Amino acid sequence: MPELPEVETVARGVDQHLRGDRIVRVWLTDLPQPFKTPPARMGKVLAGRAILAVHRTGKHIVFELSAPGEKSAPATAQWIVHLGMTGRLLVAESEQPLAPHTHARLGMASGRELRFVDPRRFGRLQFLDLGRTQPFQAPGAEPLTIGAQPFAALFGGRKTAIKAALLNQTLLSGVGNIYADESLFRAGIRPSRRANRLTGAELERLRQALRQILKRAIRLGGSSVSDYVDADGERGFFQLEHCVYQRTGQPCRHCQTPIRRILLAGRGTHYCPKCQH
DNA sequence: CATTTCACCTGGTGGC
DNA sequence: TGCCACCAGGTGAAAT
């Protein structure tokens, strides 16, 4: 579900509601899956810290946390949230009913509650002590800010399909199945093309297409194809502008040719056979 | 190494 | 209505 635009939208919403608030209570599920940091430890180390800021890097949401009992910078810890396929991060009033599959609840000094809900449990929560470890860094480059040369260099030696390369988070961080398909459509490139066979002009078209689509999707609050919602429980609107993703058999918005679906890198892949070469 | 495949989970949909 | 196959925004380990 959540790719860069959805994660950015959620991070902004949480930042708006909870910046400056303090974690006073922590409840975590008994199920083991969602935790990269053991829950017993995470419950202890989060309590008492103020949320200084919340931001996104790649598909990860990063909470900058004060030292326990402090209320201002510097951040001495980070809480990292990855939403997986079906994860939600919701800011709720504590009396609001609990959604099924709620795995974490952070009670705040303001009385609000931050809730992590994730039916499939592919999401992950992690605590980083900045006294012991480096600040979180996504492995790949940011697609919104990478320049033309470094972007082209990412794909130079790769024989794999360009779509598989776009999904590789160690090259670019934040691109997932929706925005890979949509940006390849916009750039007029078939998803199955070998990455190292793209021309310089094609790669630059792809970089621009990706950037424009991601920015537009952020502006529209992301894509809600099934159940994605932001920190306020609101759906996004970019799904209304999808050209190929999950439009199999429907007419291309440019040339009316039916959109095709193939399997690539194990993922459903959608493209227009006439517009994309 | 680069690349591919599969397991990890729940839930929704559509065919019979 | 039930049962079953298939599909879904992601990733990381194992196999090739």
Tab-separated table of C-alpha atoms (C1' of nucleotides) in Angstrom:
chain	number	residue	atom	x	y	z
A	1	MET	CA	0.000	0.000	0.000
A	2	PRO	CA	1.790	2.876	1.226
A	3	GLU	CA	4.493	4.191	-1.027
A	4	LEU	CA	6.338	7.497	-0.847
A	5	PRO	CA	3.306	9.817	-1.305
A	6	GLU	CA	1.151	7.938	1.213
A	7	VAL	CA	3.978	7.743	3.754
A	8	GLU	CA	4.716	11.453	3.279
A	9	THR	CA	1.034	12.282	3.820
A	10	VAL	CA	0.847	10.203	6.996
A	11	ALA	CA	4.097	11.665	8.368
A	12	ARG	CA	2.862	15.230	7.763
A	13	GLY	CA	-0.446	14.504	9.456
A	14	VAL	CA	1.163	12.937	12.504
A	15	ASP	CA	3.653	15.799	12.726
A	16	GLN	CA	0.843	18.340	12.623
A	17	HIS	CA	-1.081	16.680	15.446
A	18	LEU	CA	1.675	15.412	17.716
A	19	ARG	CA	4.733	17.678	17.377
A	20	GLY	CA	5.537	18.895	20.890
A	21	ASP	CA	3.339	16.289	22.554
A	22	ARG	CA	4.737	13.752	25.023
A	23	ILE	CA	4.407	9.969	25.145
A	24	VAL	CA	3.024	9.069	28.563
A	25	ARG	CA	1.716	5.519	28.051
A	26	VAL	CA	2.660	2.673	25.727
A	27	TRP	CA	0.618	-0.411	24.899
A	28	LEU	CA	1.928	-3.032	22.479
A	29	THR	CA	0.422	-6.221	21.085
A	30	ASP	CA	1.572	-9.708	22.122
A	31	LEU	CA	2.033	-10.745	18.490
A	32	PRO	CA	5.723	-10.808	17.580
A	33	GLN	CA	5.652	-9.728	13.917
A	34	PRO	CA	5.526	-5.944	14.061
A	35	PHE	CA	8.651	-5.467	16.170
A	36	LYS	CA	12.235	-5.050	15.053
A	37	THR	CA	12.976	-3.866	18.585
A	38	PRO	CA	11.698	-6.338	21.205
A	39	PRO	CA	8.402	-4.981	22.563
A	40	ALA	CA	9.463	-5.260	26.208
A	41	ARG	CA	12.320	-2.856	25.570
A	42	MET	CA	10.366	-0.597	23.234
A	43	GLY	CA	7.596	-0.079	25.761
A	44	LYS	CA	10.117	1.129	28.333
A	45	VAL	CA	12.300	3.353	26.205
A	46	LEU	CA	9.489	5.311	24.486
A	47	ALA	CA	7.718	6.475	27.633
A	48	GLY	CA	8.401	10.027	28.840
A	49	ARG	CA	9.857	11.289	25.560
A	50	ALA	CA	8.560	14.306	23.649
A	51	ILE	CA	7.937	14.131	19.904
A	52	LEU	CA	10.149	16.855	18.439
A	53	ALA	CA	9.285	16.215	14.789
A	54	VAL	CA	7.923	13.557	12.459
A	55	HIS	CA	9.139	13.151	8.887
A	56	ARG	CA	9.514	10.651	6.061
A	57	THR	CA	12.542	9.092	4.470
A	58	GLY	CA	11.955	6.517	1.731
A	59	LYS	CA	8.925	4.547	2.913
A	60	HIS	CA	9.853	4.993	6.577
A	61	ILE	CA	8.248	7.397	9.056
A	62	VAL	CA	10.818	8.817	11.471
A	63	PHE	CA	9.878	10.226	14.894
A	64	GLU	CA	12.550	12.482	16.425
A	65	LEU	CA	12.334	11.965	20.182
A	66	SER	CA	13.717	14.001	23.073
A	67	ALA	CA	15.452	12.444	26.073
A	68	PRO	CA	12.947	11.163	28.656
A	69	GLY	CA	11.510	14.081	30.628
A	70	GLU	CA	13.017	16.693	28.277
A	71	LYS	CA	10.848	18.706	25.941
A	72	SER	CA	13.264	20.165	23.437
A	73	ALA	CA	16.161	19.343	21.129
A	74	PRO	CA	18.434	17.581	20.685
A	75	ALA	CA	16.794	14.351	19.654
A	76	THR	CA	18.368	11.454	21.521
A	77	ALA	CA	16.296	8.702	19.933
A	78	GLN	CA	14.185	7.868	16.886
A	79	TRP	CA	11.102	5.742	16.479
A	80	ILE	CA	10.893	4.246	12.995
A	81	VAL	CA	7.579	3.091	11.535
A	82	HIS	CA	7.283	1.136	8.304
A	83	LEU	CA	3.685	0.577	7.197
A	84	GLY	CA	4.258	-2.536	5.082
A	85	MET	CA	1.280	-3.256	2.835
A	86	THR	CA	-1.670	-2.507	5.081
A	87	GLY	CA	-0.278	-0.470	7.989
A	88	ARG	CA	-2.047	2.644	9.244
A	89	LEU	CA	-0.877	5.263	11.689
A	90	LEU	CA	-3.852	7.074	13.181
A	91	VAL	CA	-4.119	9.998	15.578
A	92	ALA	CA	-7.254	9.394	17.658
A	93	GLU	CA	-8.901	10.620	20.803
A	94	SER	CA	-8.352	7.923	23.414
A	95	GLU	CA	-12.072	7.209	23.817
A	96	GLN	CA	-12.533	6.423	20.112
A	97	PRO	CA	-13.233	2.724	19.469
A	98	LEU	CA	-10.253	0.530	18.635
A	99	ALA	CA	-9.964	-0.799	15.104
A	100	PRO	CA	-9.322	-4.531	14.722
A	101	HIS	CA	-5.605	-5.344	14.304
A	102	THR	CA	-4.432	-2.446	16.459
A	103	HIS	CA	-0.887	-3.435	17.476
A	104	ALA	CA	0.460	-0.336	19.182
A	105	ARG	CA	-1.068	2.562	21.131
A	106	LEU	CA	0.977	5.512	22.328
A	107	GLY	CA	-0.962	7.577	24.868
A	108	MET	CA	0.045	11.247	24.680
A	109	ALA	CA	0.075	13.959	27.354
A	110	SER	CA	-2.577	15.837	25.349
A	111	GLY	CA	-4.986	12.917	25.810
A	112	ARG	CA	-4.708	11.884	22.188
A	113	GLU	CA	-3.477	8.489	21.126
A	114	LEU	CA	-1.269	7.398	18.262
A	115	ARG	CA	-2.433	4.010	16.956
A	116	PHE	CA	-0.657	1.564	14.678
A	117	VAL	CA	-3.140	-0.719	12.894
A	118	ASP	CA	-1.986	-3.404	10.459
A	119	PRO	CA	-4.118	-6.425	9.401
A	120	ARG	CA	-1.399	-8.257	7.458
A	121	ARG	CA	1.372	-7.399	9.914
A	122	PHE	CA	3.996	-6.684	7.283
A	123	GLY	CA	4.699	-3.335	8.960
A	124	ARG	CA	7.594	-2.878	11.398
A	125	LEU	CA	8.344	-0.716	14.436
A	126	GLN	CA	11.887	0.032	15.550
A	127	PHE	CA	13.516	2.107	18.272
A	128	LEU	CA	16.927	3.690	17.706
A	129	ASP	CA	19.018	5.057	20.579
A	130	LEU	CA	21.066	7.835	18.995
A	131	GLY	CA	23.624	7.528	21.781
A	132	ARG	CA	24.416	4.060	20.494
A	133	THR	CA	23.557	4.063	16.805
A	134	GLN	CA	23.553	6.361	13.783
A	135	PRO	CA	20.351	8.184	12.799
A	136	PHE	CA	18.129	6.210	10.451
A	137	GLN	CA	19.037	6.414	6.798
A	138	ALA	CA	17.104	4.891	3.936
A	139	PRO	CA	19.417	2.737	1.829
A	140	GLY	CA	18.631	4.287	-1.552
A	141	ALA	CA	18.420	7.780	-3.037
A	142	GLU	CA	15.396	10.077	-2.645
A	143	PRO	CA	13.475	10.093	-5.957
A	144	LEU	CA	12.241	13.659	-5.396
A	145	THR	CA	15.694	15.220	-5.161
A	146	ILE	CA	18.128	12.982	-7.054
A	147	GLY	CA	19.861	14.687	-10.012
A	148	ALA	CA	20.037	13.502	-13.608
A	149	GLN	CA	23.576	12.090	-13.483
A	150	PRO	CA	23.230	10.070	-10.274
A	151	PHE	CA	19.819	8.812	-11.423
A	152	ALA	CA	21.219	7.517	-14.712
A	153	ALA	CA	24.186	5.993	-12.877
A	154	LEU	CA	21.838	3.883	-10.731
A	155	PHE	CA	20.653	1.899	-13.733
A	156	GLY	CA	23.796	1.766	-15.862
A	157	GLY	CA	25.041	-1.718	-15.088
A	158	ARG	CA	21.690	-3.382	-14.470
A	159	LYS	CA	20.404	-6.088	-16.759
A	160	THR	CA	17.160	-6.497	-14.842
A	161	ALA	CA	13.854	-5.000	-16.023
A	162	ILE	CA	13.588	-1.256	-15.395
A	163	LYS	CA	10.491	-1.844	-13.277
A	164	ALA	CA	12.358	-4.277	-11.012
A	165	ALA	CA	15.139	-1.693	-10.676
A	166	LEU	CA	12.618	1.031	-9.743
A	167	LEU	CA	11.252	-1.222	-6.999
A	168	ASN	CA	14.738	-1.935	-5.631
A	169	GLN	CA	14.859	0.160	-2.452
A	170	THR	CA	18.652	0.104	-2.316
A	171	LEU	CA	18.725	2.124	-5.551
A	172	LEU	CA	15.784	4.488	-4.983
A	173	SER	CA	13.840	4.619	-1.718
A	174	GLY	CA	10.105	5.083	-1.787
A	175	VAL	CA	8.936	3.841	-5.190
A	176	GLY	CA	6.462	0.946	-5.042
A	177	ASN	CA	4.193	-0.874	-7.444
A	178	ILE	CA	1.738	1.956	-8.189
A	179	TYR	CA	4.241	4.705	-8.856
A	180	ALA	CA	6.621	2.431	-10.775
A	181	ASP	CA	3.820	1.589	-13.239
A	182	GLU	CA	2.483	5.139	-13.422
A	183	SER	CA	5.871	6.773	-13.968
A	184	LEU	CA	6.851	4.252	-16.676
A	185	PHE	CA	3.579	5.032	-18.459
A	186	ARG	CA	4.195	8.753	-18.241
A	187	ALA	CA	7.736	8.298	-19.557
A	188	GLY	CA	6.499	6.030	-22.387
A	189	ILE	CA	8.745	3.131	-21.378
A	190	ARG	CA	7.766	-0.558	-21.200
A	191	PRO	CA	8.256	-1.997	-17.710
A	192	SER	CA	10.058	-5.045	-19.150
A	193	ARG	CA	12.856	-3.066	-20.840
A	194	ARG	CA	16.332	-3.954	-19.511
A	195	ALA	CA	17.494	-1.071	-17.338
A	196	ASN	CA	20.903	-0.820	-19.008
A	197	ARG	CA	19.330	-0.560	-22.466
A	198	LEU	CA	17.494	2.684	-21.774
A	199	THR	CA	18.921	5.751	-23.494
A	200	GLY	CA	20.022	8.820	-21.558
A	201	ALA	CA	16.960	10.663	-22.843
A	202	GLU	CA	14.649	7.885	-21.673
A	203	LEU	CA	16.212	7.810	-18.221
A	204	GLU	CA	15.811	11.551	-17.895
A	205	ARG	CA	12.169	11.290	-18.997
A	206	LEU	CA	11.682	8.645	-16.360
A	207	ARG	CA	13.264	10.735	-13.623
A	208	GLN	CA	11.065	13.715	-14.485
A	209	ALA	CA	7.934	11.578	-14.771
A	210	LEU	CA	8.597	9.964	-11.415
A	211	ARG	CA	9.180	13.313	-9.734
A	212	GLN	CA	6.084	14.925	-11.196
A	213	ILE	CA	3.851	11.989	-10.359
A	214	LEU	CA	5.131	11.706	-6.794
A	215	LYS	CA	4.623	15.430	-6.220
A	216	ARG	CA	1.120	15.370	-7.669
A	217	ALA	CA	0.239	12.296	-5.594
A	218	ILE	CA	1.471	13.965	-2.394
A	219	ARG	CA	-0.658	17.015	-3.225
A	220	LEU	CA	-3.701	14.722	-3.550
A	221	GLY	CA	-2.992	12.873	-0.306
A	222	GLY	CA	-1.795	9.643	-1.964
A	223	SER	CA	-3.653	6.779	-3.663
A	224	SER	CA	-6.419	4.915	-1.835
A	225	VAL	CA	-6.840	1.771	-3.921
A	226	SER	CA	-8.354	-0.328	-1.165
A	227	ASP	CA	-7.898	0.756	2.401
A	228	TYR	CA	-5.147	3.374	2.663
A	229	VAL	CA	-6.033	6.358	4.858
A	230	ASP	CA	-3.968	9.195	6.341
A	231	ALA	CA	-3.394	10.023	10.027
A	232	ASP	CA	-6.932	11.504	10.229
A	233	GLY	CA	-8.532	8.455	8.597
A	234	GLU	CA	-9.094	10.324	5.298
A	235	ARG	CA	-8.645	8.711	1.900
A	236	GLY	CA	-6.367	10.102	-0.813
A	237	PHE	CA	-7.415	11.051	-4.344
A	238	PHE	CA	-4.542	10.194	-6.664
A	239	GLN	CA	-6.181	6.862	-7.590
A	240	LEU	CA	-8.594	8.969	-9.688
A	241	GLU	CA	-5.653	9.960	-11.889
A	242	HIS	CA	-4.081	6.522	-12.331
A	243	CYS	CA	-3.454	5.844	-16.013
A	244	VAL	CA	-2.486	2.165	-15.853
A	245	TYR	CA	-2.309	0.790	-12.316
A	246	GLN	CA	-5.163	-1.707	-11.841
A	247	ARG	CA	-6.798	-0.568	-15.083
A	248	THR	CA	-6.346	-3.915	-16.878
A	249	GLY	CA	-8.557	-4.097	-19.981
A	250	GLN	CA	-9.752	-0.510	-19.651
A	251	PRO	CA	-8.956	1.938	-22.460
A	252	CYS	CA	-5.689	3.874	-22.279
A	253	ARG	CA	-6.428	7.478	-21.364
A	254	HIS	CA	-4.287	8.627	-24.298
A	255	CYS	CA	-4.959	6.174	-27.150
A	256	GLN	CA	-7.900	3.959	-26.038
A	257	THR	CA	-5.876	0.736	-26.416
A	258	PRO	CA	-6.794	-1.721	-23.627
A	259	ILE	CA	-4.311	-1.663	-20.748
A	260	ARG	CA	-2.353	-4.900	-20.355
A	261	ARG	CA	-1.349	-6.711	-17.185
A	262	ILE	CA	1.712	-8.939	-16.941
A	263	LEU	CA	3.707	-10.399	-14.052
A	264	LEU	CA	7.109	-8.779	-13.510
A	265	ALA	CA	9.364	-9.093	-10.487
A	266	GLY	CA	6.512	-11.096	-8.969
A	267	ARG	CA	4.201	-8.083	-9.095
A	268	GLY	CA	1.160	-7.219	-11.170
A	269	THR	CA	2.431	-4.812	-13.823
A	270	HIS	CA	0.234	-2.581	-15.975
A	271	TYR	CA	1.098	-0.774	-19.198
A	272	CYS	CA	-0.230	0.495	-22.504
A	273	PRO	CA	1.171	-1.598	-25.388
A	274	LYS	CA	0.820	1.319	-27.801
A	275	CYS	CA	2.060	4.279	-25.714
A	276	GLN	CA	4.971	2.496	-24.035
A	277	HIS	CA	8.060	1.277	-25.928
B	1	DC	C1'	27.682	-9.825	-6.640
B	2	DA	C1'	23.078	-9.387	-9.184
B	3	DT	C1'	18.844	-11.400	-9.730
B	4	DT	C1'	14.800	-14.244	-8.884
B	5	DT	C1'	11.568	-16.633	-6.036
B	6	DC	C1'	9.055	-17.359	-2.110
B	7	DA	C1'	7.349	-16.893	2.556
B	8	DC	C1'	5.383	-13.901	5.680
B	9	DC	C1'	-0.148	-12.477	6.873
B	10	DT	C1'	-5.292	-11.156	6.465
B	11	DG	C1'	-9.145	-9.966	3.779
B	12	DG	C1'	-11.758	-8.998	-0.367
B	13	DT	C1'	-13.590	-10.593	-4.730
B	14	DG	C1'	-15.375	-13.467	-8.167
B	15	DG	C1'	-16.396	-18.154	-10.103
B	16	DC	C1'	-18.789	-22.385	-9.441
C	1	DT	C1'	-24.509	-19.615	1.439
C	2	DG	C1'	-20.054	-22.108	1.085
C	3	DC	C1'	-15.747	-23.264	-0.741
C	4	DC	C1'	-11.745	-22.208	-3.354
C	5	DA	C1'	-8.431	-19.809	-6.108
C	6	DC	C1'	-6.439	-15.633	-6.752
C	7	DC	C1'	-5.164	-11.000	-5.779
C	8	DA	C1'	-3.364	-6.967	-2.902
C	9	DG	C1'	0.379	-0.683	-1.512
C	10	DG	C1'	6.443	-4.585	0.769
C	11	DT	C1'	10.470	-6.712	2.089
C	12	DG	C1'	14.062	-9.861	3.376
C	13	DA	C1'	15.913	-14.547	3.362
C	14	DA	C1'	17.134	-18.281	0.505
C	15	DA	C1'	18.128	-20.112	-3.803
C	16	DT	C1'	20.221	-19.632	-8.435
